[in-house]
PDB file of C-alpha atoms in Angstrom:
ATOM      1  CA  UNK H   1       0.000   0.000   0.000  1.00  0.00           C
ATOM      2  CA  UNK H   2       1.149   3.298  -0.124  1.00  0.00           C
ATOM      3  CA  UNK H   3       3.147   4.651   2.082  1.00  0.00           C
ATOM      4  CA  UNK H   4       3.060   7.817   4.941  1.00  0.00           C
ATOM      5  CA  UNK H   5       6.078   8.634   7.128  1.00  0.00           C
ATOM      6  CA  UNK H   6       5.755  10.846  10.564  1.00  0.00           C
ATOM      7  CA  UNK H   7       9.228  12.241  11.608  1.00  0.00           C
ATOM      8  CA  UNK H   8      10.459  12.106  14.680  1.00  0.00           C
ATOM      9  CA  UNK H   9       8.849   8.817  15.889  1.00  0.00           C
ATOM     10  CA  UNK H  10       9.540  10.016  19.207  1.00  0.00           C
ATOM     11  CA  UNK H  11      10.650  13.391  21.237  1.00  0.00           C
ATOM     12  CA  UNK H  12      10.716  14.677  24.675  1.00  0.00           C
ATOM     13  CA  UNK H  13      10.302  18.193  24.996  1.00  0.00           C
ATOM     14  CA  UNK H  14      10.573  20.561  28.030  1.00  0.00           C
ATOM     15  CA  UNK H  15       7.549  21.618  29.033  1.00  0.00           C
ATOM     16  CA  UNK H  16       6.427  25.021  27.783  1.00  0.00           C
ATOM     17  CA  UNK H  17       8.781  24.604  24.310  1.00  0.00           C
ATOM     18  CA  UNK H  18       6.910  24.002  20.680  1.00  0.00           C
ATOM     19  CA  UNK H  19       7.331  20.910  19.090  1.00  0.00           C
ATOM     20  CA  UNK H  20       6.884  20.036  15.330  1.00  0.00           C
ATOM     21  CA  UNK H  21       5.963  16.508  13.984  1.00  0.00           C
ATOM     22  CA  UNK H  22       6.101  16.018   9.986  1.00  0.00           C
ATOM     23  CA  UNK H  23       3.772  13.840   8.378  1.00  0.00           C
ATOM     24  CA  UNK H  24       4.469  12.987   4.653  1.00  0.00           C
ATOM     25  CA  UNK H  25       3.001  11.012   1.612  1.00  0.00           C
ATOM     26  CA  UNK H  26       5.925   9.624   0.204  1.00  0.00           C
ATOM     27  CA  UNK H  27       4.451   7.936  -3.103  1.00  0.00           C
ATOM     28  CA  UNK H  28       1.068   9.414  -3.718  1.00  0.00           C
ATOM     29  CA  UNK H  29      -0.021  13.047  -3.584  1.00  0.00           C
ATOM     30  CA  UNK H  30      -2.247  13.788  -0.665  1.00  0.00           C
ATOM     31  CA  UNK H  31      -4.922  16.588  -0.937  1.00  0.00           C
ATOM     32  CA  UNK H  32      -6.358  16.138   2.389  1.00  0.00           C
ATOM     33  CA  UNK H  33      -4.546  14.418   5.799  1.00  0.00           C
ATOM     34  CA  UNK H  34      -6.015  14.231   9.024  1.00  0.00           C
ATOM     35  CA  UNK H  35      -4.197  14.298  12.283  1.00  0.00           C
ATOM     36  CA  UNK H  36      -4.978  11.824  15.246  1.00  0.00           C
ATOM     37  CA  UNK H  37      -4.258  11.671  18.902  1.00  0.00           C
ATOM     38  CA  UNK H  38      -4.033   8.427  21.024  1.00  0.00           C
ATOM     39  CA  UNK H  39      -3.722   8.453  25.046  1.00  0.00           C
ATOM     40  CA  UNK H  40      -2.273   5.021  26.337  1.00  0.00           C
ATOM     41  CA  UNK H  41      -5.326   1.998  26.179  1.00  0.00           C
ATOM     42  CA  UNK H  42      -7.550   4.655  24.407  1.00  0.00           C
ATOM     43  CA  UNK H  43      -8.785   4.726  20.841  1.00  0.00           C
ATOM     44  CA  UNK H  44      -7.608   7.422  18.236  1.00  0.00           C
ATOM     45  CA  UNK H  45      -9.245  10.634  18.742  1.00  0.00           C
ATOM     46  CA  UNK H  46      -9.467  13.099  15.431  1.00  0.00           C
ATOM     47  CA  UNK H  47      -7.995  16.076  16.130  1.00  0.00           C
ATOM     48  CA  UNK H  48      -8.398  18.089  12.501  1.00  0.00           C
ATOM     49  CA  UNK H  49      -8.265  17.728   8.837  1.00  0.00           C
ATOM     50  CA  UNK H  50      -6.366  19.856   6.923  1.00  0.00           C
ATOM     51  CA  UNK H  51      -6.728  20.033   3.081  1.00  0.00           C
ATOM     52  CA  UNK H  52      -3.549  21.426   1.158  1.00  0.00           C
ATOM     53  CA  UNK H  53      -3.705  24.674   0.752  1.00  0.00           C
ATOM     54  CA  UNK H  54      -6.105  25.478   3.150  1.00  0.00           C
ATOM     55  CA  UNK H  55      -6.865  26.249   6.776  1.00  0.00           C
ATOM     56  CA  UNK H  56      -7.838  23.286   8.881  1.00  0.00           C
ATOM     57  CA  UNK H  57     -10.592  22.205  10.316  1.00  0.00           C
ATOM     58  CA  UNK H  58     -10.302  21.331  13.849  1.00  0.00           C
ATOM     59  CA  UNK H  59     -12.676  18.990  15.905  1.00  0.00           C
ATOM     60  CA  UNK H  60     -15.007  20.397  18.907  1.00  0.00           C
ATOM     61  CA  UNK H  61     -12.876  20.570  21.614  1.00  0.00           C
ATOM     62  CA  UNK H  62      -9.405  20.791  20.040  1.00  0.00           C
ATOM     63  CA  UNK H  63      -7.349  24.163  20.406  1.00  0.00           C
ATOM     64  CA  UNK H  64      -6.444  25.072  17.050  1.00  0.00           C
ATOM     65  CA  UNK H  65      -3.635  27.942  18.456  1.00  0.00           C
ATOM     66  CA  UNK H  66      -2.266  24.957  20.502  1.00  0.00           C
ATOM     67  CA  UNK H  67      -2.014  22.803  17.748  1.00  0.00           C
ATOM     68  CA  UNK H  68      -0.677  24.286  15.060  1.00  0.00           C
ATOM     69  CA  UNK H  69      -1.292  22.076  11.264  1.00  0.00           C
ATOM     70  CA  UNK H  70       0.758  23.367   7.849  1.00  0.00           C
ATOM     71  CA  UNK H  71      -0.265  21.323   4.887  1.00  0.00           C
ATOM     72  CA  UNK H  72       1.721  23.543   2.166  1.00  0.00           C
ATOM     73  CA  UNK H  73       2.143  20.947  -0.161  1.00  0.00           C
ATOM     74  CA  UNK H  74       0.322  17.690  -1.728  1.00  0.00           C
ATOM     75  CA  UNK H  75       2.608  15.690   0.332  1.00  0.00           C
ATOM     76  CA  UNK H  76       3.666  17.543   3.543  1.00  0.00           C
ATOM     77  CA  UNK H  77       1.803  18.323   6.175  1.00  0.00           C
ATOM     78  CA  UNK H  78       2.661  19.984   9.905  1.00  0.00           C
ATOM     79  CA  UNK H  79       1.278  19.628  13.315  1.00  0.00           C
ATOM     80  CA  UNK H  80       3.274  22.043  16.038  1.00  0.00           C
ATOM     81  CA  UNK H  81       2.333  21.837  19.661  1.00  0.00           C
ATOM     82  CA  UNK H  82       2.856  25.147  20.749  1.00  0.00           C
ATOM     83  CA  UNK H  83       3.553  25.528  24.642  1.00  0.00           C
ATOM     84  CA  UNK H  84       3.738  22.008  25.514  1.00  0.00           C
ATOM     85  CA  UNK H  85       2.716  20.925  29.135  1.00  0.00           C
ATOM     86  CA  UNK H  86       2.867  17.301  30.201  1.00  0.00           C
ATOM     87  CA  UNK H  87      -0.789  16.221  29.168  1.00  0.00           C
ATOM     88  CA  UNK H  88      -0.020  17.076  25.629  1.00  0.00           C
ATOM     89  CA  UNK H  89       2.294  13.627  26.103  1.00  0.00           C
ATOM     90  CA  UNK H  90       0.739  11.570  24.098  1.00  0.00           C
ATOM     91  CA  UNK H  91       0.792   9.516  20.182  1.00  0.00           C
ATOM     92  CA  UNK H  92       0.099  11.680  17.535  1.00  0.00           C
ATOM     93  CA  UNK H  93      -0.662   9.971  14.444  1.00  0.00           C
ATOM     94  CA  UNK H  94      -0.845  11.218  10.977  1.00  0.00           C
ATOM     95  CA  UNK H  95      -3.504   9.854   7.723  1.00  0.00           C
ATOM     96  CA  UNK H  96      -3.061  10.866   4.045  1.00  0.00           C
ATOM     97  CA  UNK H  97      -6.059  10.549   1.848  1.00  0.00           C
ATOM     98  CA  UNK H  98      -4.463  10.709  -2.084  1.00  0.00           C
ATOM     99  CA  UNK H  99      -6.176  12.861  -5.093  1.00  0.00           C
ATOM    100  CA  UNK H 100      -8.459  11.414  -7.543  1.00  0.00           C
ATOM    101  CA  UNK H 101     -12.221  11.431  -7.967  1.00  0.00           C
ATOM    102  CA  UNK H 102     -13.201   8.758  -5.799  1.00  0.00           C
ATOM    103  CA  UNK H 103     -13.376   7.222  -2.096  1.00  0.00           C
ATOM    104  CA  UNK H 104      -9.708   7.233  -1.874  1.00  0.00           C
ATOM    105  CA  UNK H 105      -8.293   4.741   0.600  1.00  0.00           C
ATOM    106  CA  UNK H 106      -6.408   6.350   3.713  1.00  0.00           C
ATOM    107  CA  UNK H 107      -3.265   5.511   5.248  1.00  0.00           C
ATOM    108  CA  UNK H 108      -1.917   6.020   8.349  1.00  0.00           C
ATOM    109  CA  UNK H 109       1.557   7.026   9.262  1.00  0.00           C
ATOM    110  CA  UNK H 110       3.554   5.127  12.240  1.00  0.00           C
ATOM    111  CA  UNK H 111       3.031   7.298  14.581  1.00  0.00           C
ATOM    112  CA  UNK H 112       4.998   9.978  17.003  1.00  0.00           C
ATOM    113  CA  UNK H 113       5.164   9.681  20.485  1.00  0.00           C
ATOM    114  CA  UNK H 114       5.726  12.754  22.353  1.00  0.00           C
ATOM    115  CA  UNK H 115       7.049  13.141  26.051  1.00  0.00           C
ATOM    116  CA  UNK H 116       6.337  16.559  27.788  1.00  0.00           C
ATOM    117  CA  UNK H 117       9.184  16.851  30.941  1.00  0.00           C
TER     118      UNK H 117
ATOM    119  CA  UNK Z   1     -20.809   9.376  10.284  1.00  0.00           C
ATOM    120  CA  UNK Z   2     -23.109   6.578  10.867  1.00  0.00           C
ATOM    121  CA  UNK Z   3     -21.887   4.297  14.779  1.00  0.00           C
ATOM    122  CA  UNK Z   4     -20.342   1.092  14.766  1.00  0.00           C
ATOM    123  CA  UNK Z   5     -20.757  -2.028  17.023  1.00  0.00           C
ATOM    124  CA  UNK Z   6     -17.909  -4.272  17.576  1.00  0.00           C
ATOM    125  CA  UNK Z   7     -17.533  -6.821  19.913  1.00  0.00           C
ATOM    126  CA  UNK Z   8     -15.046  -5.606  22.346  1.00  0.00           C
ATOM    127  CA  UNK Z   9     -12.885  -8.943  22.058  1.00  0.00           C
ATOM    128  CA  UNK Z  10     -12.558 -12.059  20.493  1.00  0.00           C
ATOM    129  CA  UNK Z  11     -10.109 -15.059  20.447  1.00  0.00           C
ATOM    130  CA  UNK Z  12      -9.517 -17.578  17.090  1.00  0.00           C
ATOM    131  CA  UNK Z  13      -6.538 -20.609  17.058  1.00  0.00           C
ATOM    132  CA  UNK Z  14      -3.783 -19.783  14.647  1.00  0.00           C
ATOM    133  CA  UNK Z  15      -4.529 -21.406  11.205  1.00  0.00           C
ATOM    134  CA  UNK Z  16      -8.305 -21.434  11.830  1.00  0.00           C
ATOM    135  CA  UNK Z  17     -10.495 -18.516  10.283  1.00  0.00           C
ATOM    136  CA  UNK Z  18     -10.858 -15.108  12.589  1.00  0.00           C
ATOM    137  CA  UNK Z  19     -14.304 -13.908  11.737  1.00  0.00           C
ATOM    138  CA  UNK Z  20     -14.920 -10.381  13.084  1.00  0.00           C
ATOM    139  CA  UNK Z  21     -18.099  -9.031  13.263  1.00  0.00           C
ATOM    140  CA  UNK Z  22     -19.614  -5.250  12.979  1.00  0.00           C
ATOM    141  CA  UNK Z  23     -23.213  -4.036  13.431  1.00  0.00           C
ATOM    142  CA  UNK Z  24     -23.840  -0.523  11.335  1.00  0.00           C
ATOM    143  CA  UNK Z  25     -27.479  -0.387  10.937  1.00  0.00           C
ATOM    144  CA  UNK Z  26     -27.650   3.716  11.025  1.00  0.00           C
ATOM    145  CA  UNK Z  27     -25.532   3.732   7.938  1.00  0.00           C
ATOM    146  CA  UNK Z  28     -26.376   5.627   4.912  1.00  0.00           C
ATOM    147  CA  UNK Z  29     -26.032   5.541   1.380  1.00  0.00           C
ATOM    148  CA  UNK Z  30     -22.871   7.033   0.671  1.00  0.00           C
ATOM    149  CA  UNK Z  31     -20.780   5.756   3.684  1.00  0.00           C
ATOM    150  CA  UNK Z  32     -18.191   3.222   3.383  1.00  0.00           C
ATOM    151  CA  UNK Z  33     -17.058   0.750   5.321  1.00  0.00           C
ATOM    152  CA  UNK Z  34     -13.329   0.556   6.298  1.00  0.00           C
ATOM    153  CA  UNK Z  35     -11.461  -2.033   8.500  1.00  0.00           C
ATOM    154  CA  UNK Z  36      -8.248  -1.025  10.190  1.00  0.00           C
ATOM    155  CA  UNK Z  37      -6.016  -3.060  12.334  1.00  0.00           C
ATOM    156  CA  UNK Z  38      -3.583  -1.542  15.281  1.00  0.00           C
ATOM    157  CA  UNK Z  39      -0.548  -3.546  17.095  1.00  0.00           C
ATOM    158  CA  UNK Z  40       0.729  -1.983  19.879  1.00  0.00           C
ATOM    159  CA  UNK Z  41       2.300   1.346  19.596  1.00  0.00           C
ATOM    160  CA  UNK Z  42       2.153   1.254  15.944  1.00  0.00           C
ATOM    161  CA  UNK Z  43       0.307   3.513  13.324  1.00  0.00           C
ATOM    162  CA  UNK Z  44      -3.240   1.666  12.272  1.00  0.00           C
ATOM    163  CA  UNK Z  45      -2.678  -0.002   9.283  1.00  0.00           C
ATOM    164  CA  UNK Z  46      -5.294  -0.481   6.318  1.00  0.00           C
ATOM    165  CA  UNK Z  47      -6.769  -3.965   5.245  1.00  0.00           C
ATOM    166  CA  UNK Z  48     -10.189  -3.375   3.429  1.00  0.00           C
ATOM    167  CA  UNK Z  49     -13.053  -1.133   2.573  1.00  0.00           C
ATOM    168  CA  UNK Z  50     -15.791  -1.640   0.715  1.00  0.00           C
ATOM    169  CA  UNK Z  51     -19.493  -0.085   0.040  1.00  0.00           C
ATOM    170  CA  UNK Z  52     -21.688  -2.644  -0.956  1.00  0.00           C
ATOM    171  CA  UNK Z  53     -20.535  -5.274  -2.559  1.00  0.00           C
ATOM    172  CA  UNK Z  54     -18.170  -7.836  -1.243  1.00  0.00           C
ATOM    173  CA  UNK Z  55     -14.254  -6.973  -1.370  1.00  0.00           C
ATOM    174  CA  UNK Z  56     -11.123  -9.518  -1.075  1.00  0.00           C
ATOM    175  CA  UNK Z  57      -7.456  -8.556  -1.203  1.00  0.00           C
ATOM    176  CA  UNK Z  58      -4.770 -10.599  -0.195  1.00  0.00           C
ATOM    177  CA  UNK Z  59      -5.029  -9.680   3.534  1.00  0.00           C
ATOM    178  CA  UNK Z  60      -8.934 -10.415   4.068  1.00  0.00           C
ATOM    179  CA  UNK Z  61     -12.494 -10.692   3.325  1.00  0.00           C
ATOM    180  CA  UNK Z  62     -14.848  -8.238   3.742  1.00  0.00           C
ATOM    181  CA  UNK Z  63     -18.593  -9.847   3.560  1.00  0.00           C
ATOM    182  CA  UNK Z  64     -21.226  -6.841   3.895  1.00  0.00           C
ATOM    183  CA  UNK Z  65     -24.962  -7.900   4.309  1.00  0.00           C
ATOM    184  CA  UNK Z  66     -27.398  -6.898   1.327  1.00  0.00           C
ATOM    185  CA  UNK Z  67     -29.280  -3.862   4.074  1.00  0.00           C
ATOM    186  CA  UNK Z  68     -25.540  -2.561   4.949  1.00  0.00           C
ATOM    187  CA  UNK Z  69     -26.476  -2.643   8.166  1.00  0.00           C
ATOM    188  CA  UNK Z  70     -23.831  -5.312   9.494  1.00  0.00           C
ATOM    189  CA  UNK Z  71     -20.417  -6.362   8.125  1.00  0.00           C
ATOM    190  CA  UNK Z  72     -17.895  -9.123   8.957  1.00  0.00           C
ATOM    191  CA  UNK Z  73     -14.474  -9.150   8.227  1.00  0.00           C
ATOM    192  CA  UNK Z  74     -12.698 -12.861   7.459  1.00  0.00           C
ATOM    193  CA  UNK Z  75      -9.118 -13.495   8.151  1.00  0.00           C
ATOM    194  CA  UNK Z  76      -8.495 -16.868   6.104  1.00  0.00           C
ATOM    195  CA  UNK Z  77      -5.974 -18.024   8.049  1.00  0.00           C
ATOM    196  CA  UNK Z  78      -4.935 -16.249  10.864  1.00  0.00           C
ATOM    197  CA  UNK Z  79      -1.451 -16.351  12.340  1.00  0.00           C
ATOM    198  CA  UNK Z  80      -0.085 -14.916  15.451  1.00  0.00           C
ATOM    199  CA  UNK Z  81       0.985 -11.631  14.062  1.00  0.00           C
ATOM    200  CA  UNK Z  82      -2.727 -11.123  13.359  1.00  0.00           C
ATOM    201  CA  UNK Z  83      -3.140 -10.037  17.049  1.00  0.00           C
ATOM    202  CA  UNK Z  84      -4.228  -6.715  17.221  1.00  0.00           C
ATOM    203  CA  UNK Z  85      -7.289  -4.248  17.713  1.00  0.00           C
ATOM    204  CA  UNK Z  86      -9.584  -4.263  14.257  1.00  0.00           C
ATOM    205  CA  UNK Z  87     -11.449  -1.271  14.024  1.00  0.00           C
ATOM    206  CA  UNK Z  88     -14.592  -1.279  11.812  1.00  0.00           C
ATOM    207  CA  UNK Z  89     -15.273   2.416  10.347  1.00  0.00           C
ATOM    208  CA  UNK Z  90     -18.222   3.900   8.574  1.00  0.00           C
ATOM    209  CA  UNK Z  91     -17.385   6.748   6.884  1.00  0.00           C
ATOM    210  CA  UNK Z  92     -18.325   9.526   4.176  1.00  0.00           C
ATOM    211  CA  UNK Z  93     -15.127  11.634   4.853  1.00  0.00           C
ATOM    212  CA  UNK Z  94     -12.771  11.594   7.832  1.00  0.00           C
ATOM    213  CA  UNK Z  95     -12.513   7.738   9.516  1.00  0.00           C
ATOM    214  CA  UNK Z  96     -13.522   8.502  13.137  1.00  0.00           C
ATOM    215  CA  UNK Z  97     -12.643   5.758  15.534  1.00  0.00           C
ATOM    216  CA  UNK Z  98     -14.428   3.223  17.714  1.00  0.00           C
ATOM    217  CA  UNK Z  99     -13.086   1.006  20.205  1.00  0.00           C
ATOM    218  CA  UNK Z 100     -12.547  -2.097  18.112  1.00  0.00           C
ATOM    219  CA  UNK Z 101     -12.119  -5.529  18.839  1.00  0.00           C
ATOM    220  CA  UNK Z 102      -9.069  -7.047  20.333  1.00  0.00           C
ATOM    221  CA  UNK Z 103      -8.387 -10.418  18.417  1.00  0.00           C
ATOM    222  CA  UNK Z 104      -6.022 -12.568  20.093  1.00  0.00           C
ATOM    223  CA  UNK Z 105      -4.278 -15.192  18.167  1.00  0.00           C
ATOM    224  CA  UNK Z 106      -3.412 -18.160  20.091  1.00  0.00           C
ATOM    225  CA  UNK Z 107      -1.032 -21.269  18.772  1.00  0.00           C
TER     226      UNK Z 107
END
């Protein structure tokens, strides 16, 4: 299938620092990616969905000036955590949906954990 | 998107058939269904979708009933790396996420 990559697949971060996690489509261009987040024995929890180009759309209950999401180009997209506090740790997890007319299928990316000390 | 019933765990012997099942009766006409599978710590990674008629790839069946309102997904032959949650999705646009079922694969 095709493939997205999340860099860095993990980081710590001091608490009250920004942190940036990269989220690409490495074979297929990607006109819309959604970003997940996943606490430990929980289920993955849409945070927003960000079509290139375009400002994203965040879900109820998700800070869009805390989380910050880039998607400049078909196959990068951003998500910074702005003023990181220690119940931000948690596995953020990326999805690329490719272009075409369609029901395109989506693909997940591994996966970043983040640590806030 | 329409809500999805899964059964919150199941077990199957390795080599035998896992057979996974997922209720969906409020779905509508242009929803898919999409099965996902997560191992631990790991991204969720695809195996099927389908919208009404029955799909196959190389990974698994996907058997949806003639109303759409239930689903089942069919692991031919499943082996121990098949443990993981399966998540059953119905969805128009963004996949939002249930709480799956954990399949354990047992020798």
């Amino acid at each position: 299938g095709a493939v997205v990559s999340q860099h860095p697949s993990r980081v710590i971060c001091k608490s009250g620092t920004s942190v940036k996690i990269e989220c690409r489509s490495l074979d297929f261009q990607a006109t819309t990616m959604f970003w997940y987040r996943q606490f430990p024995k929980q289920s993955l929890m849409l945070m927003a969905t960000s079509n290139e180009g375009s400002k994203a759309t965040y879900e109820q209950g998700v800070e869009k000036d805390k989380f910050l999401i880039n998607h400049a180009s078909l196959t990068l997209s951003t998500l910074t955590v702005t003023s990181a506090h220690p119940e931000d740790s948690s596995f953020y997890i990326c999805s690329a949906e490719g272009a075409g007319g369609s029901r395109n299928t989506i693909y997940f990316g591994e996966g970043s954990w983040l640590t806030v000390v | 998107d329409a809500k999805t019933t899964q059964p919150p765990s199941m077990d199957c012997a390795e080599g035998r058939a896992a057979n996974l099942p997922c209720n969906h009766s409020t779905i509508s006409g242009n929803e898919y269904v999409y099965w996902y599978r997560q191992i631990h710590s790991q991204g969720p990674q695809y195996i099927i979708h389908g919208l009404k008629n029955n799909e196959t790839n190389e990974m698994a069946s996907l058997i949806i009933t003639e109303d759409r309102k239930s689903s089942t997904l069919i692991l031919p032959h499943a082996t121990l790396r098949d443990t993981a949650v399966y998540y059953c999705i119905v969805s128009g646009y963004a996949l939002n996420f249930g709480k799956g079922t954990s399949l354990l694969v047992t020798p």
